[in-house]
Coordinates of C-alpha atoms and ligand atoms in Angstrom, one line a residue:
X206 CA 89.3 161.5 -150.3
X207 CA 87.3 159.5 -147.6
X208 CA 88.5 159.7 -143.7
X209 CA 89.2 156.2 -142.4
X210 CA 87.1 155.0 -139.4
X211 CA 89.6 152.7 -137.9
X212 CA 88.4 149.6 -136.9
X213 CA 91.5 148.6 -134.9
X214 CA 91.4 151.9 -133.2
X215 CA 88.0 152.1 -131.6
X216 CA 88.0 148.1 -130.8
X217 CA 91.2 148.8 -128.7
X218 CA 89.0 151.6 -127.3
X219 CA 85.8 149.3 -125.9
X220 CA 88.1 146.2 -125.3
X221 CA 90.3 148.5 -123.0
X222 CA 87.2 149.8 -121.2
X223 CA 86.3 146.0 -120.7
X224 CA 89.6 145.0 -119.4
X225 CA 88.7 147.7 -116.6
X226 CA 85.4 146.2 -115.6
X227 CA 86.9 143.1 -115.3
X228 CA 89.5 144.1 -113.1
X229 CA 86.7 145.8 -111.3
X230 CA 84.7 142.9 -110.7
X231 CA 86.9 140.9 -110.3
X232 CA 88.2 143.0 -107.3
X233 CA 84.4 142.3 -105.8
X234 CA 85.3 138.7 -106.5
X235 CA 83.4 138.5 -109.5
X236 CA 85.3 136.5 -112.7
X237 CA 83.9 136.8 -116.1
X238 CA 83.6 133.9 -118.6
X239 CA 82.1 132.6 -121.7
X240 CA 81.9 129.7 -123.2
X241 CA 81.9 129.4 -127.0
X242 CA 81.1 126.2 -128.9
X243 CA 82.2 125.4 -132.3
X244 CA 80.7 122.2 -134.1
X245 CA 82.7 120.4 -137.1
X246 CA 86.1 121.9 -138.6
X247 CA 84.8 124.5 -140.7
X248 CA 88.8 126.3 -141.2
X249 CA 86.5 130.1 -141.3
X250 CA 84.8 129.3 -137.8
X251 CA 87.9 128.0 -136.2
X252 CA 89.4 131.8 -136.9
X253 CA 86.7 133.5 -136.1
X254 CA 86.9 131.5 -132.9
X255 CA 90.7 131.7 -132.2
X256 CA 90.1 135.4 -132.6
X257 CA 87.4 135.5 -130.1
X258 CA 89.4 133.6 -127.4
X259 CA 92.9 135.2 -127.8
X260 CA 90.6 138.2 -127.2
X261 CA 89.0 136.9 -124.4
X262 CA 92.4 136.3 -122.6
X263 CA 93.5 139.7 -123.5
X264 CA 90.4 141.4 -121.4
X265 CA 90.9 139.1 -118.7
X266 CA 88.0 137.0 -119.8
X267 CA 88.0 133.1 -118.5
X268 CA 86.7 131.8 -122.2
X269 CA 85.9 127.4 -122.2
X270 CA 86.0 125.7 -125.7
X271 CA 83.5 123.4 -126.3
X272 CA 84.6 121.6 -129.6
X273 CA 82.2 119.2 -130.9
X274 CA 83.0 116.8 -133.6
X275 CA 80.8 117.2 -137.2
X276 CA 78.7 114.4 -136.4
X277 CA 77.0 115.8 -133.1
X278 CA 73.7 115.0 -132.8
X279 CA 71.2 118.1 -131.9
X280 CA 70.3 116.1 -128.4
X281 CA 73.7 116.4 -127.5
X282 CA 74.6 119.9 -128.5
X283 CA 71.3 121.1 -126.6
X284 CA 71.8 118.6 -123.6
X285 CA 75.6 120.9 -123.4
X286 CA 73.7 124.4 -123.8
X287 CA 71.4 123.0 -121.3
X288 CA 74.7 122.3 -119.0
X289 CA 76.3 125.8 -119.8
X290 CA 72.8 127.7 -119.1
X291 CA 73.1 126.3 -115.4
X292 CA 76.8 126.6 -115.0
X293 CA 77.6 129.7 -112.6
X294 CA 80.7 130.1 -114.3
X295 CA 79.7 130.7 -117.8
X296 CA 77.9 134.3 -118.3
X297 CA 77.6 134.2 -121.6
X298 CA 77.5 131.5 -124.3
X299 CA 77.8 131.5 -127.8
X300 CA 77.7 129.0 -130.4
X301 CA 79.9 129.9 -133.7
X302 CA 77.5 129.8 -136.8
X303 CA 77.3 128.3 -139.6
X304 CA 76.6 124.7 -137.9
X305 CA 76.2 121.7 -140.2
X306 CA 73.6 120.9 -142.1
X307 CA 72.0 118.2 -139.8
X308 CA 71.6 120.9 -137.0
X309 CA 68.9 123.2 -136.7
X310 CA 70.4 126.9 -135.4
X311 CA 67.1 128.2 -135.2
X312 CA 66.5 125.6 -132.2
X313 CA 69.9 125.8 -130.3
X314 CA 69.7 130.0 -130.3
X315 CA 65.7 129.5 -128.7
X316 CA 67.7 127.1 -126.3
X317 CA 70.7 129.5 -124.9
X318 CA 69.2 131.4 -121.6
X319 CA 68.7 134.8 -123.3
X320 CA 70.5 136.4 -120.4
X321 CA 73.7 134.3 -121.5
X322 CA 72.7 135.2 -124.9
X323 CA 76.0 137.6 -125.7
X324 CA 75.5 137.7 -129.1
X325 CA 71.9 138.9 -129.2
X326 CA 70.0 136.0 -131.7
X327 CA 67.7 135.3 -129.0
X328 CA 63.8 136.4 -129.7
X329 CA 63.8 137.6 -126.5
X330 CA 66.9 139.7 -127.3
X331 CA 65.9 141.1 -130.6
X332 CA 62.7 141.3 -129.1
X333 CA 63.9 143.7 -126.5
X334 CA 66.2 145.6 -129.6
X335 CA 63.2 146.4 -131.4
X336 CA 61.3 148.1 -128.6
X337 CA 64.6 150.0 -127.6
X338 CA 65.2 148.0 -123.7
X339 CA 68.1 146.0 -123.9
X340 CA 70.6 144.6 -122.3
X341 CA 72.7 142.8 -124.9
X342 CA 72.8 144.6 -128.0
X343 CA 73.7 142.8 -131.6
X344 CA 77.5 142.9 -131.9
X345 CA 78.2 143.6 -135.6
X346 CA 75.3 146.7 -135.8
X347 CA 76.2 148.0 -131.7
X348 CA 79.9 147.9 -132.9
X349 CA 79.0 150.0 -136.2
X350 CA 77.3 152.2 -133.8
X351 CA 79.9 152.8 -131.7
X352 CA 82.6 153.5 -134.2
X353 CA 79.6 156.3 -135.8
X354 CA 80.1 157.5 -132.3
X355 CA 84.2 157.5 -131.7
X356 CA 84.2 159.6 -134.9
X357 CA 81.0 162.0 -134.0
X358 CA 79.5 161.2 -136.9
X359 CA 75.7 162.5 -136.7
X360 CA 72.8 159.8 -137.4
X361 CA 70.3 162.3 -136.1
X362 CA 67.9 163.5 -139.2
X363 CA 70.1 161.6 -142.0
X364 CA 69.0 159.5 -144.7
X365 CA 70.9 155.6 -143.2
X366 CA 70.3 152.8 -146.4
X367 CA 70.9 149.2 -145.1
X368 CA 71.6 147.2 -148.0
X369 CA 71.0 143.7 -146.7
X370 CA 67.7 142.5 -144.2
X371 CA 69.3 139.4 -142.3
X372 CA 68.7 138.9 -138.7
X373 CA 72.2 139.5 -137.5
X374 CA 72.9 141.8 -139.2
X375 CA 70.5 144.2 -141.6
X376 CA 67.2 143.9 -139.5
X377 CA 69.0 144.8 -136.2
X378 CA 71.4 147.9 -137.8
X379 CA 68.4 149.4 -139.0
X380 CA 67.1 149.4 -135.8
X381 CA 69.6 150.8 -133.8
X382 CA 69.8 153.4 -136.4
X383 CA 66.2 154.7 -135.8
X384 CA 66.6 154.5 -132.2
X385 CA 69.2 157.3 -133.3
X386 CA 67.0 159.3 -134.5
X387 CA 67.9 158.4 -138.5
X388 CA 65.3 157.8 -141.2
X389 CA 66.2 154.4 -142.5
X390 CA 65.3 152.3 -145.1
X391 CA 66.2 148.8 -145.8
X392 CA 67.1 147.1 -149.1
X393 CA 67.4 143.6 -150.1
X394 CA 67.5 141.4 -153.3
X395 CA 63.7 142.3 -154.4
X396 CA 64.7 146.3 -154.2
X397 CA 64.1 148.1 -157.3
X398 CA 66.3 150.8 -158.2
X399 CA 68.9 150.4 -155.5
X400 CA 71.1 153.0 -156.8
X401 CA 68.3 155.7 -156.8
X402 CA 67.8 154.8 -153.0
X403 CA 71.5 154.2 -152.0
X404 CA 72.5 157.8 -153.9
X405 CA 69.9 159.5 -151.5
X406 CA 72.3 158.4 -148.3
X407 CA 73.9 160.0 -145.6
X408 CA 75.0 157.1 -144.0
X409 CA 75.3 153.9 -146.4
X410 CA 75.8 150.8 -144.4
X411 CA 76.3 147.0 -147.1
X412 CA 75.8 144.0 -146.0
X413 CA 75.7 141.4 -148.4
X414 CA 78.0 139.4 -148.7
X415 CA 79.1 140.5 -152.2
X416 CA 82.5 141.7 -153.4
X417 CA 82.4 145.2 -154.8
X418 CA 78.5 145.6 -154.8
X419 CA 78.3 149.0 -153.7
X420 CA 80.0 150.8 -156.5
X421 CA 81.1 154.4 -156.7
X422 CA 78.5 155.6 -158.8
X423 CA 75.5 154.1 -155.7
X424 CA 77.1 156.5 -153.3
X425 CA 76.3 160.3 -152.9
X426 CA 79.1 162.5 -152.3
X427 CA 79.9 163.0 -148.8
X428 CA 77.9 160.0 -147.4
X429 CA 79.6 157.8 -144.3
X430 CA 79.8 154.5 -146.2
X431 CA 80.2 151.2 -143.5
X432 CA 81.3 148.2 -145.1
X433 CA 80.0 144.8 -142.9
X434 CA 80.8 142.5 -146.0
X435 CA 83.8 139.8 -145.9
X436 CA 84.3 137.9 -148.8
X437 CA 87.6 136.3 -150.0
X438 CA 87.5 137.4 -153.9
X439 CA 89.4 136.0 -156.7
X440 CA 93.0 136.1 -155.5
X441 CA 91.5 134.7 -151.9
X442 CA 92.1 138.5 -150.5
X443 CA 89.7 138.9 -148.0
X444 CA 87.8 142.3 -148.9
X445 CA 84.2 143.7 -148.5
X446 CA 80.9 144.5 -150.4
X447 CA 82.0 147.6 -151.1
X448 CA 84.3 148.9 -154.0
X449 CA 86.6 150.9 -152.3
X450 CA 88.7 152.1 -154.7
X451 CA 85.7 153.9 -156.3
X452 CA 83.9 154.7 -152.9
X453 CA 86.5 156.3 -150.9
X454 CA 86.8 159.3 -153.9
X455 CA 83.1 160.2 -153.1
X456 CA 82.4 159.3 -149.2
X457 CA 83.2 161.4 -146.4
X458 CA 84.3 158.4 -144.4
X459 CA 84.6 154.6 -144.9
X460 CA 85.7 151.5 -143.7
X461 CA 88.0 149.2 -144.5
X462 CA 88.0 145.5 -145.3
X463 CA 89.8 144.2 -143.2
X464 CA 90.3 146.9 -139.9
X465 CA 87.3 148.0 -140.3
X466 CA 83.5 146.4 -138.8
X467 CA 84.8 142.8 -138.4
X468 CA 87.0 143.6 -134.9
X469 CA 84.1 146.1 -133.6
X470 CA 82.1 142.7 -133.7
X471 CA 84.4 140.7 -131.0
X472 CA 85.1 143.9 -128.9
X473 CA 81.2 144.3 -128.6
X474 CA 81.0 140.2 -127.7
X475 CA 83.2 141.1 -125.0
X476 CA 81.1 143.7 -123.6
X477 CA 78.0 142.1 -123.9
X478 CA 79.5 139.3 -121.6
X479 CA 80.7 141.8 -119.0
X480 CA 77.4 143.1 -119.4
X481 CA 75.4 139.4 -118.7
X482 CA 78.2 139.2 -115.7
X483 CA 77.0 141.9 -114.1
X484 CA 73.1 141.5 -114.4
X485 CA 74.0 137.8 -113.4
X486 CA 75.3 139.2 -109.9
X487 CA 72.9 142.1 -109.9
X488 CA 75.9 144.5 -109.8
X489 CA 74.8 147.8 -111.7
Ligands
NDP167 P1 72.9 137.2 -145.4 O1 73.3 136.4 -146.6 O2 72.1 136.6 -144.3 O3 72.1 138.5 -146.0 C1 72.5 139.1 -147.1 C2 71.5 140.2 -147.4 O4 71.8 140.8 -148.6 C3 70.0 139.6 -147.6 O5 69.1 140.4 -146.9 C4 69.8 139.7 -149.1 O6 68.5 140.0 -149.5 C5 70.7 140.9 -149.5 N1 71.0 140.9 -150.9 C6 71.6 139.9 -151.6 N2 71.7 140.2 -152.9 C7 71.2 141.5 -153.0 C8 71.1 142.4 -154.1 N3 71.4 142.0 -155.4 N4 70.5 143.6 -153.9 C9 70.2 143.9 -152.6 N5 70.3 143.1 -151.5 C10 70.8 141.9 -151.7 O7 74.2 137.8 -144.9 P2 74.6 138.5 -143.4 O8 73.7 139.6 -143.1 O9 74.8 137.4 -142.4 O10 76.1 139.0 -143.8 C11 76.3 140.0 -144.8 C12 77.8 140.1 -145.0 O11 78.4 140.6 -143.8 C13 78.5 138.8 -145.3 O12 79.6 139.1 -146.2 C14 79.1 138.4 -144.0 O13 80.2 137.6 -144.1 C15 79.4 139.7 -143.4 N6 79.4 139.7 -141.9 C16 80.4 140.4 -141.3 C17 80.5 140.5 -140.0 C18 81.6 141.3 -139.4 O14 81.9 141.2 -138.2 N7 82.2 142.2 -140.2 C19 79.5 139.9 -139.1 C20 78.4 139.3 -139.8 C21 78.4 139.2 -141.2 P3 67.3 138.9 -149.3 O15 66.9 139.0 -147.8 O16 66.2 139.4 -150.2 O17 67.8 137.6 -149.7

């Protein structure tokens, strides 16, 4: 039987270690804050940013709400990032994705100052991942990262398969992976044979966005299998991409959906935006 790797556990890990930079810099008179934005009333993104303020307040982060009704125009929303990018107080922004339709994301990440970029989408950020100098690293694949860590699990010389190649997620992970010395491959919906590929690894990371893709029999015995998928299935349980009934017989250690990835994600935001504090006030 698979070993959990605790979600819960290692977040309260890094979001302590937060709380004491804050109260750190804030004893050199230096306040911490981000500003998040949320456009429309999409009920998943108004979680996803209740959860990111209650743990704002809990590290002793100042976080501003910007909520914008559905119909915002894309002058307005950039004439605000455009506001927030000069505002001393604010070192980090971040605009909760999906937006509607009408508004081009592509657009408002190119307009957030990458060094308020705390959640990495800027080109200049995943620019700066890909040749291995970064500041702000991508918070779902630096949080999977640092729970590999918490449980010394070795990337060195493994075999790590990313199912799943989007920019947030799949294209960053496998990068932080070979930075770590693993030898990576990368699937996505045109991959032939998945199972042959998946079987071969050490360290199986899905994200898809598919409930129980990753099935028991696509995992080799003993791998580290990291679950990034949430999806809601039948019953409206939220749950992963990864069957976990079947996979935690044959892994060595898993995640679980939820308490596992998704609160690594939020405790890395928060360090990113201690981290853009700090360069902001060119304190090491
Ligand atoms: P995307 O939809 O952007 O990407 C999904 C990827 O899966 C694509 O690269 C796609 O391939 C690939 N894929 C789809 N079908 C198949 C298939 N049959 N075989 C192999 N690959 C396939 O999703 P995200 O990366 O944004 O998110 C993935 C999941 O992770 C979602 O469930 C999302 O909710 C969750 N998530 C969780 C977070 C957390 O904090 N835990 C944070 C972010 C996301 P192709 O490129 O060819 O289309």
């Amino acid at each position: 039987m698979a070993k959990i790797i605790d979600g819960k556990v290692v977040s309260q890990f890094v979001k302590d270690g937060v709380k004491k930079e804050v109260e750190a810099l804030g004893k050199k008179g230096v306040s911490v804050g981000l500003a998040v934005i949320i456009v429309g009333s999409d009920p998943a993104s108004r979680t996803y940013v209740n959860n990111k303020k209650k743990a704002c307040a809990e590290a002793g982060i100042i976080s501003e709400e910007y909520a914008l009704p559905e119909e915002t125009t894309m002058q307005e929303l950039l004439s605000l990032i455009k506001e927030l990018n000069q505002k001393k107080s604010v070192n980090g922004i971040l605009c909760q994705l999906p937006l509607p339709k009408h508004l081009d994301e592509k657009l408002v990440i190119e307009n957030i100052d990458p060094k308020k970029d705390v959640d990495a989408f800027h080109a200049v950020n995943t620019g700066h991942i890909m040749i291995g100098d970064y500041s702000f690293l991508p918070c779902t694949p630096a949080g999977i990262m640092e729970m590999l860590d918490y449980y010394n699990i070795e990337t060195q010389g493994k075999n790590a398969v990313v199912i799943g190649r989007s920019n947030i997620v799949g294209k960053p992970m496998a990068m932080l992976l070979l930075q770590k010395n693993a030898t990576v491959t990368v699937c996505h919906s045109k991959t032939e044979n998945l199972g042959e590929i998946t079987r071969r690894a050490d360290i199986l990371v899905a994200a898809v966005g598919k409930e129980k893709f990753v099935t028991g029999d696509m995992i080799k015995d003993g791998a580290v299998v990291i679950d990034v998928g949430i999806n809601r299935n039948g019953e409206g349980k939220l749950c992963g991409d990864v069957d976990f009934e079947q996979a935690e017989k044959k892994a060595s250690y898993i995640t679980p959906v939820p308490g596992g990835v998704g609160p690594m994600t939020i405790a890395t935001l928060l360090k990113n935006t201690v981290t853009a504090a700090k360069l902001q006030n060119a304190i090491e």
